[in-house]
Amino acid sequence: MTSTNKYSEFIRNRHSPRAFLPEPMPVEDIKQVLEDAQSAPSNSNTQPWNVHVVGGEKLKELSAALIKEFDTNGLSPDFTTDYGEGIHPKRSQELAAKMYGLLGIEREDKAGRVEFVRENLRFFGAPHAVLLFIPPMGDRIRAAFDQGTYAENFLLSLEAHGYHGIPQGMISLIAPTAREFLGVDEEYKLVTAITFGTADESSPVFNTAPGRAPLSETVTVHGIEDLELD
């Protein structure tokens, strides 16, 4: 057996662009992606995802509301934004340095960095986004895990149909505004959004290539003697 196959190449080549073209996707393709995402597994088949698809003028209006709230009051997330200490925030910082370097934003350029936050809130110019809320189920950990399987199905289906998507935790950092705009009950918490459409391949951040940690850094093997992690 070879070390990789076509599916392995497919999932490893998926990446998160940060610039999109404005042309909308055909509604038939959007529906197919939603149906693919809906096939995700969940704990006891609870399917704890509450999905809001936004596009057209509504997405522009949502973007304007998020930017206004950000400029006026800052962030108001449903969940902590703390990455802890050690390797996890370090990985985030390395990605940010790479991305800002591609955009020509210097470390001292606070205004440039804030403007890039606003670009997040403009959904990177994409024609569509889905916002994923989870219901009030215990401590929500299982529901959040299940929503992750839904999001991965959604992203891979986009790739299979020739489109791109990027999970945007930034949208969830202004959760009350998003909830109010979409008419979502306050008990439903926003974990992430997925911005999607046709990526702008001419952008310097089309493929930021964040890289991945080696398996030996993230995986511990028990009872499989011949499994070596390089």
PDB file of C-alpha atoms in Angstrom:
ATOM      1  CA  MET A   1       0.000   0.000   0.000  1.00  0.00           C
ATOM      2  CA  THR A   2       1.302   3.456  -0.878  1.00  0.00           C
ATOM      3  CA  SER A   3       1.785   6.051   1.835  1.00  0.00           C
ATOM      4  CA  THR A   4      -0.898   8.318   0.341  1.00  0.00           C
ATOM      5  CA  ASN A   5      -3.872   7.899  -1.974  1.00  0.00           C
ATOM      6  CA  LYS A   6      -6.074  10.305  -3.890  1.00  0.00           C
ATOM      7  CA  TYR A   7      -8.272  10.979  -0.875  1.00  0.00           C
ATOM      8  CA  SER A   8      -5.239  11.675   1.291  1.00  0.00           C
ATOM      9  CA  GLU A   9      -3.993  14.158  -1.290  1.00  0.00           C
ATOM     10  CA  PHE A  10      -7.452  15.713  -1.497  1.00  0.00           C
ATOM     11  CA  ILE A  11      -7.810  16.420   2.220  1.00  0.00           C
ATOM     12  CA  ARG A  12      -4.188  17.539   2.611  1.00  0.00           C
ATOM     13  CA  ASN A  13      -4.490  20.000  -0.262  1.00  0.00           C
ATOM     14  CA  ARG A  14      -7.550  21.717   1.222  1.00  0.00           C
ATOM     15  CA  HIS A  15      -6.592  25.082   2.646  1.00  0.00           C
ATOM     16  CA  SER A  16      -8.202  28.248   3.980  1.00  0.00           C
ATOM     17  CA  PRO A  17      -8.005  31.227   1.611  1.00  0.00           C
ATOM     18  CA  ARG A  18      -8.441  34.716   3.001  1.00  0.00           C
ATOM     19  CA  ALA A  19      -9.680  36.403  -0.174  1.00  0.00           C
ATOM     20  CA  PHE A  20     -12.690  35.594  -2.346  1.00  0.00           C
ATOM     21  CA  LEU A  21     -14.275  36.656  -5.600  1.00  0.00           C
ATOM     22  CA  PRO A  22     -17.770  38.182  -5.278  1.00  0.00           C
ATOM     23  CA  GLU A  23     -19.550  35.844  -7.729  1.00  0.00           C
ATOM     24  CA  PRO A  24     -22.167  33.733  -5.921  1.00  0.00           C
ATOM     25  CA  MET A  25     -22.266  29.965  -6.131  1.00  0.00           C
ATOM     26  CA  PRO A  26     -25.204  28.317  -7.918  1.00  0.00           C
ATOM     27  CA  VAL A  27     -27.927  27.512  -5.404  1.00  0.00           C
ATOM     28  CA  GLU A  28     -27.850  23.854  -6.488  1.00  0.00           C
ATOM     29  CA  ASP A  29     -24.207  23.614  -5.386  1.00  0.00           C
ATOM     30  CA  ILE A  30     -24.931  25.305  -2.056  1.00  0.00           C
ATOM     31  CA  LYS A  31     -27.724  22.825  -1.385  1.00  0.00           C
ATOM     32  CA  GLN A  32     -25.459  19.888  -2.257  1.00  0.00           C
ATOM     33  CA  VAL A  33     -22.803  21.122   0.159  1.00  0.00           C
ATOM     34  CA  LEU A  34     -25.428  21.496   2.901  1.00  0.00           C
ATOM     35  CA  GLU A  35     -26.675  17.964   2.265  1.00  0.00           C
ATOM     36  CA  ASP A  36     -23.122  16.609   2.396  1.00  0.00           C
ATOM     37  CA  ALA A  37     -22.490  18.431   5.669  1.00  0.00           C
ATOM     38  CA  GLN A  38     -25.755  17.071   7.096  1.00  0.00           C
ATOM     39  CA  SER A  39     -24.390  13.513   6.752  1.00  0.00           C
ATOM     40  CA  ALA A  40     -21.845  14.178   9.528  1.00  0.00           C
ATOM     41  CA  PRO A  41     -21.818  11.809  12.522  1.00  0.00           C
ATOM     42  CA  SER A  42     -22.949  13.042  15.935  1.00  0.00           C
ATOM     43  CA  ASN A  43     -23.354  11.702  19.455  1.00  0.00           C
ATOM     44  CA  SER A  44     -26.443   9.461  19.519  1.00  0.00           C
ATOM     45  CA  ASN A  45     -27.530  11.113  16.241  1.00  0.00           C
ATOM     46  CA  THR A  46     -28.434  14.307  18.092  1.00  0.00           C
ATOM     47  CA  GLN A  47     -27.281  16.469  15.138  1.00  0.00           C
ATOM     48  CA  PRO A  48     -26.760  19.531  17.368  1.00  0.00           C
ATOM     49  CA  TRP A  49     -26.045  22.086  14.677  1.00  0.00           C
ATOM     50  CA  ASN A  50     -28.135  25.146  14.038  1.00  0.00           C
ATOM     51  CA  VAL A  51     -27.046  26.486  10.659  1.00  0.00           C
ATOM     52  CA  HIS A  52     -27.713  29.940   9.209  1.00  0.00           C
ATOM     53  CA  VAL A  53     -26.768  30.506   5.554  1.00  0.00           C
ATOM     54  CA  VAL A  54     -26.267  34.156   4.630  1.00  0.00           C
ATOM     55  CA  GLY A  55     -25.541  35.786   1.278  1.00  0.00           C
ATOM     56  CA  GLY A  56     -26.275  38.749  -0.951  1.00  0.00           C
ATOM     57  CA  GLU A  57     -27.300  42.025   0.669  1.00  0.00           C
ATOM     58  CA  LYS A  58     -27.990  40.260   3.963  1.00  0.00           C
ATOM     59  CA  LEU A  59     -24.324  39.268   4.255  1.00  0.00           C
ATOM     60  CA  LYS A  60     -23.271  42.858   3.576  1.00  0.00           C
ATOM     61  CA  GLU A  61     -25.687  44.091   6.243  1.00  0.00           C
ATOM     62  CA  LEU A  62     -24.417  41.510   8.729  1.00  0.00           C
ATOM     63  CA  SER A  63     -20.844  42.550   7.959  1.00  0.00           C
ATOM     64  CA  ALA A  64     -21.682  46.212   8.561  1.00  0.00           C
ATOM     65  CA  ALA A  65     -23.337  45.374  11.894  1.00  0.00           C
ATOM     66  CA  LEU A  66     -20.335  43.329  13.035  1.00  0.00           C
ATOM     67  CA  ILE A  67     -17.857  46.050  12.069  1.00  0.00           C
ATOM     68  CA  LYS A  68     -19.914  48.729  13.822  1.00  0.00           C
ATOM     69  CA  GLU A  69     -20.028  46.663  17.013  1.00  0.00           C
ATOM     70  CA  PHE A  70     -16.311  45.887  16.808  1.00  0.00           C
ATOM     71  CA  ASP A  71     -15.384  49.537  16.305  1.00  0.00           C
ATOM     72  CA  THR A  72     -17.701  50.681  19.095  1.00  0.00           C
ATOM     73  CA  ASN A  73     -17.460  48.012  21.782  1.00  0.00           C
ATOM     74  CA  GLY A  74     -14.804  45.514  20.751  1.00  0.00           C
ATOM     75  CA  LEU A  75     -15.223  41.771  21.171  1.00  0.00           C
ATOM     76  CA  SER A  76     -17.987  39.862  22.983  1.00  0.00           C
ATOM     77  CA  PRO A  77     -17.436  36.104  22.452  1.00  0.00           C
ATOM     78  CA  ASP A  78     -19.620  33.305  23.752  1.00  0.00           C
ATOM     79  CA  PHE A  79     -16.533  31.272  24.660  1.00  0.00           C
ATOM     80  CA  THR A  80     -13.053  32.103  25.884  1.00  0.00           C
ATOM     81  CA  THR A  81     -10.428  33.224  23.376  1.00  0.00           C
ATOM     82  CA  ASP A  82      -7.567  32.034  25.590  1.00  0.00           C
ATOM     83  CA  TYR A  83      -5.148  29.648  23.820  1.00  0.00           C
ATOM     84  CA  GLY A  84      -3.351  28.909  27.075  1.00  0.00           C
ATOM     85  CA  GLU A  85       0.427  28.783  27.205  1.00  0.00           C
ATOM     86  CA  GLY A  86       3.167  26.941  25.361  1.00  0.00           C
ATOM     87  CA  ILE A  87       2.990  25.498  21.866  1.00  0.00           C
ATOM     88  CA  HIS A  88      -0.630  26.342  21.011  1.00  0.00           C
ATOM     89  CA  PRO A  89      -0.408  30.156  21.096  1.00  0.00           C
ATOM     90  CA  LYS A  90       3.043  29.853  19.508  1.00  0.00           C
ATOM     91  CA  ARG A  91       1.531  28.148  16.457  1.00  0.00           C
ATOM     92  CA  SER A  92      -1.055  30.913  16.191  1.00  0.00           C
ATOM     93  CA  GLN A  93       1.610  33.593  16.432  1.00  0.00           C
ATOM     94  CA  GLU A  94       3.706  31.927  13.735  1.00  0.00           C
ATOM     95  CA  LEU A  95       0.737  31.859  11.356  1.00  0.00           C
ATOM     96  CA  ALA A  96      -0.058  35.510  12.065  1.00  0.00           C
ATOM     97  CA  ALA A  97       3.549  36.533  11.397  1.00  0.00           C
ATOM     98  CA  LYS A  98       3.544  34.653   8.097  1.00  0.00           C
ATOM     99  CA  MET A  99       0.206  36.109   7.009  1.00  0.00           C
ATOM    100  CA  TYR A 100       1.012  39.697   7.972  1.00  0.00           C
ATOM    101  CA  GLY A 101       4.348  39.336   6.203  1.00  0.00           C
ATOM    102  CA  LEU A 102       2.594  38.342   2.973  1.00  0.00           C
ATOM    103  CA  LEU A 103       0.327  41.381   3.326  1.00  0.00           C
ATOM    104  CA  GLY A 104       3.173  43.739   4.140  1.00  0.00           C
ATOM    105  CA  ILE A 105       1.767  44.604   7.571  1.00  0.00           C
ATOM    106  CA  GLU A 106       4.582  45.351  10.004  1.00  0.00           C
ATOM    107  CA  ARG A 107       4.470  44.187  13.617  1.00  0.00           C
ATOM    108  CA  GLU A 108       4.273  47.807  14.802  1.00  0.00           C
ATOM    109  CA  ASP A 109       1.448  48.647  12.378  1.00  0.00           C
ATOM    110  CA  LYS A 110      -1.486  48.445  14.780  1.00  0.00           C
ATOM    111  CA  ALA A 111      -3.828  50.246  12.393  1.00  0.00           C
ATOM    112  CA  GLY A 112      -3.007  47.772   9.632  1.00  0.00           C
ATOM    113  CA  ARG A 113      -3.696  44.842  11.918  1.00  0.00           C
ATOM    114  CA  VAL A 114      -7.018  46.297  13.043  1.00  0.00           C
ATOM    115  CA  GLU A 115      -7.981  46.827   9.411  1.00  0.00           C
ATOM    116  CA  PHE A 116      -7.248  43.163   8.728  1.00  0.00           C
ATOM    117  CA  VAL A 117      -9.646  42.287  11.549  1.00  0.00           C
ATOM    118  CA  ARG A 118     -12.259  44.331   9.712  1.00  0.00           C
ATOM    119  CA  GLU A 119     -11.462  42.343   6.567  1.00  0.00           C
ATOM    120  CA  ASN A 120     -12.325  39.209   8.564  1.00  0.00           C
ATOM    121  CA  LEU A 121     -15.636  40.849   9.417  1.00  0.00           C
ATOM    122  CA  ARG A 122     -16.165  41.582   5.715  1.00  0.00           C
ATOM    123  CA  PHE A 123     -15.998  37.819   5.232  1.00  0.00           C
ATOM    124  CA  PHE A 124     -12.930  38.353   3.022  1.00  0.00           C
ATOM    125  CA  GLY A 125     -15.192  39.538   0.206  1.00  0.00           C
ATOM    126  CA  ALA A 126     -16.942  36.162  -0.108  1.00  0.00           C
ATOM    127  CA  PRO A 127     -20.510  35.910  -1.424  1.00  0.00           C
ATOM    128  CA  HIS A 128     -21.683  33.456   1.242  1.00  0.00           C
ATOM    129  CA  ALA A 129     -21.221  32.394   4.846  1.00  0.00           C
ATOM    130  CA  VAL A 130     -22.754  29.915   7.241  1.00  0.00           C
ATOM    131  CA  LEU A 131     -22.883  30.649  10.947  1.00  0.00           C
ATOM    132  CA  LEU A 132     -22.931  27.562  13.159  1.00  0.00           C
ATOM    133  CA  PHE A 133     -24.690  27.744  16.515  1.00  0.00           C
ATOM    134  CA  ILE A 134     -24.989  24.984  19.117  1.00  0.00           C
ATOM    135  CA  PRO A 135     -28.020  24.473  21.374  1.00  0.00           C
ATOM    136  CA  PRO A 136     -28.054  24.461  25.201  1.00  0.00           C
ATOM    137  CA  MET A 137     -26.961  20.832  25.748  1.00  0.00           C
ATOM    138  CA  GLY A 138     -25.142  20.319  29.055  1.00  0.00           C
ATOM    139  CA  ASP A 139     -21.659  21.846  28.962  1.00  0.00           C
ATOM    140  CA  ARG A 140     -21.872  21.872  25.126  1.00  0.00           C
ATOM    141  CA  ILE A 141     -18.591  19.984  24.695  1.00  0.00           C
ATOM    142  CA  ARG A 142     -20.194  17.074  22.827  1.00  0.00           C
ATOM    143  CA  ALA A 143     -22.253  19.459  20.731  1.00  0.00           C
ATOM    144  CA  ALA A 144     -19.135  21.455  19.850  1.00  0.00           C
ATOM    145  CA  PHE A 145     -17.360  18.254  18.795  1.00  0.00           C
ATOM    146  CA  ASP A 146     -20.316  17.264  16.627  1.00  0.00           C
ATOM    147  CA  GLN A 147     -20.379  20.689  15.064  1.00  0.00           C
ATOM    148  CA  GLY A 148     -16.733  20.167  14.160  1.00  0.00           C
ATOM    149  CA  THR A 149     -17.606  17.051  12.169  1.00  0.00           C
ATOM    150  CA  TYR A 150     -20.327  19.035  10.391  1.00  0.00           C
ATOM    151  CA  ALA A 151     -17.907  21.860   9.582  1.00  0.00           C
ATOM    152  CA  GLU A 152     -15.291  19.449   8.204  1.00  0.00           C
ATOM    153  CA  ASN A 153     -17.886  17.802   5.953  1.00  0.00           C
ATOM    154  CA  PHE A 154     -18.920  21.259   4.767  1.00  0.00           C
ATOM    155  CA  LEU A 155     -15.349  22.287   3.958  1.00  0.00           C
ATOM    156  CA  LEU A 156     -14.472  19.064   2.163  1.00  0.00           C
ATOM    157  CA  SER A 157     -17.682  19.196   0.131  1.00  0.00           C
ATOM    158  CA  LEU A 158     -16.809  22.724  -0.984  1.00  0.00           C
ATOM    159  CA  GLU A 159     -13.426  21.458  -2.109  1.00  0.00           C
ATOM    160  CA  ALA A 160     -15.007  18.550  -3.965  1.00  0.00           C
ATOM    161  CA  HIS A 161     -17.267  20.954  -5.849  1.00  0.00           C
ATOM    162  CA  GLY A 162     -14.402  23.230  -6.846  1.00  0.00           C
ATOM    163  CA  TYR A 163     -14.931  25.956  -4.251  1.00  0.00           C
ATOM    164  CA  HIS A 164     -13.137  27.106  -1.116  1.00  0.00           C
ATOM    165  CA  GLY A 165     -14.083  27.808   2.461  1.00  0.00           C
ATOM    166  CA  ILE A 166     -12.442  29.106   5.612  1.00  0.00           C
ATOM    167  CA  PRO A 167     -13.615  28.640   9.202  1.00  0.00           C
ATOM    168  CA  GLN A 168     -13.810  32.061  10.829  1.00  0.00           C
ATOM    169  CA  GLY A 169     -13.632  32.038  14.593  1.00  0.00           C
ATOM    170  CA  MET A 170     -13.405  35.832  14.388  1.00  0.00           C
ATOM    171  CA  ILE A 171     -17.124  36.061  13.578  1.00  0.00           C
ATOM    172  CA  SER A 172     -17.941  34.224  16.810  1.00  0.00           C
ATOM    173  CA  LEU A 173     -16.086  36.858  18.812  1.00  0.00           C
ATOM    174  CA  ILE A 174     -18.988  39.242  18.197  1.00  0.00           C
ATOM    175  CA  ALA A 175     -21.641  36.648  18.907  1.00  0.00           C
ATOM    176  CA  PRO A 176     -24.482  38.758  20.386  1.00  0.00           C
ATOM    177  CA  THR A 177     -24.576  41.016  17.317  1.00  0.00           C
ATOM    178  CA  ALA A 178     -24.692  38.023  14.974  1.00  0.00           C
ATOM    179  CA  ARG A 179     -27.459  36.438  17.068  1.00  0.00           C
ATOM    180  CA  GLU A 180     -29.547  39.582  17.121  1.00  0.00           C
ATOM    181  CA  PHE A 181     -29.147  40.155  13.382  1.00  0.00           C
ATOM    182  CA  LEU A 182     -30.170  36.579  12.522  1.00  0.00           C
ATOM    183  CA  GLY A 183     -32.940  36.307  15.107  1.00  0.00           C
ATOM    184  CA  VAL A 184     -31.265  33.455  16.988  1.00  0.00           C
ATOM    185  CA  ASP A 185     -32.239  32.649  20.564  1.00  0.00           C
ATOM    186  CA  GLU A 186     -29.616  33.813  23.071  1.00  0.00           C
ATOM    187  CA  GLU A 187     -29.295  30.268  24.442  1.00  0.00           C
ATOM    188  CA  TYR A 188     -27.748  29.186  21.132  1.00  0.00           C
ATOM    189  CA  LYS A 189     -24.012  29.861  21.180  1.00  0.00           C
ATOM    190  CA  LEU A 190     -21.884  30.752  18.173  1.00  0.00           C
ATOM    191  CA  VAL A 191     -18.711  28.702  17.779  1.00  0.00           C
ATOM    192  CA  THR A 192     -17.635  29.566  14.254  1.00  0.00           C
ATOM    193  CA  ALA A 193     -18.663  30.696  10.802  1.00  0.00           C
ATOM    194  CA  ILE A 194     -17.547  29.305   7.464  1.00  0.00           C
ATOM    195  CA  THR A 195     -17.009  31.830   4.705  1.00  0.00           C
ATOM    196  CA  PHE A 196     -17.234  30.255   1.262  1.00  0.00           C
ATOM    197  CA  GLY A 197     -17.303  30.755  -2.493  1.00  0.00           C
ATOM    198  CA  THR A 198     -14.664  30.994  -5.211  1.00  0.00           C
ATOM    199  CA  ALA A 199     -11.287  32.008  -3.834  1.00  0.00           C
ATOM    200  CA  ASP A 200      -9.293  34.868  -5.334  1.00  0.00           C
ATOM    201  CA  GLU A 201      -6.162  33.007  -6.384  1.00  0.00           C
ATOM    202  CA  SER A 202      -4.376  36.270  -7.215  1.00  0.00           C
ATOM    203  CA  SER A 203      -4.340  37.312  -3.547  1.00  0.00           C
ATOM    204  CA  PRO A 204      -1.029  36.991  -1.668  1.00  0.00           C
ATOM    205  CA  VAL A 205      -2.914  35.176   1.091  1.00  0.00           C
ATOM    206  CA  PHE A 206      -4.716  32.736  -1.217  1.00  0.00           C
ATOM    207  CA  ASN A 207      -2.650  29.943   0.307  1.00  0.00           C
ATOM    208  CA  THR A 208      -0.870  31.027   3.463  1.00  0.00           C
ATOM    209  CA  ALA A 209       0.502  27.480   3.952  1.00  0.00           C
ATOM    210  CA  PRO A 210       0.431  27.449   7.768  1.00  0.00           C
ATOM    211  CA  GLY A 211       2.075  24.025   7.981  1.00  0.00           C
ATOM    212  CA  ARG A 212       1.311  21.227  10.415  1.00  0.00           C
ATOM    213  CA  ALA A 213       3.084  19.876  13.464  1.00  0.00           C
ATOM    214  CA  PRO A 214       4.828  16.499  13.075  1.00  0.00           C
ATOM    215  CA  LEU A 215       2.874  13.491  14.326  1.00  0.00           C
ATOM    216  CA  SER A 216       5.496  12.934  17.015  1.00  0.00           C
ATOM    217  CA  GLU A 217       4.481  16.272  18.553  1.00  0.00           C
ATOM    218  CA  THR A 218       0.755  15.545  18.785  1.00  0.00           C
ATOM    219  CA  VAL A 219       0.294  11.750  18.884  1.00  0.00           C
ATOM    220  CA  THR A 220       1.153   9.195  21.582  1.00  0.00           C
ATOM    221  CA  VAL A 221       1.036   5.514  20.564  1.00  0.00           C
ATOM    222  CA  HIS A 222      -0.017   2.721  22.931  1.00  0.00           C
ATOM    223  CA  GLY A 223       0.417  -0.961  22.127  1.00  0.00           C
ATOM    224  CA  ILE A 224       1.356  -0.682  18.435  1.00  0.00           C
ATOM    225  CA  GLU A 225       5.066  -1.461  18.415  1.00  0.00           C
ATOM    226  CA  ASP A 226       5.781  -0.958  14.716  1.00  0.00           C
ATOM    227  CA  LEU A 227       4.058   2.399  14.384  1.00  0.00           C
ATOM    228  CA  GLU A 228       6.813   4.983  14.117  1.00  0.00           C
ATOM    229  CA  LEU A 229       6.024   8.693  14.108  1.00  0.00           C
ATOM    230  CA  ASP A 230       8.631  10.726  12.260  1.00  0.00           C
TER     231      ASP A 230
END
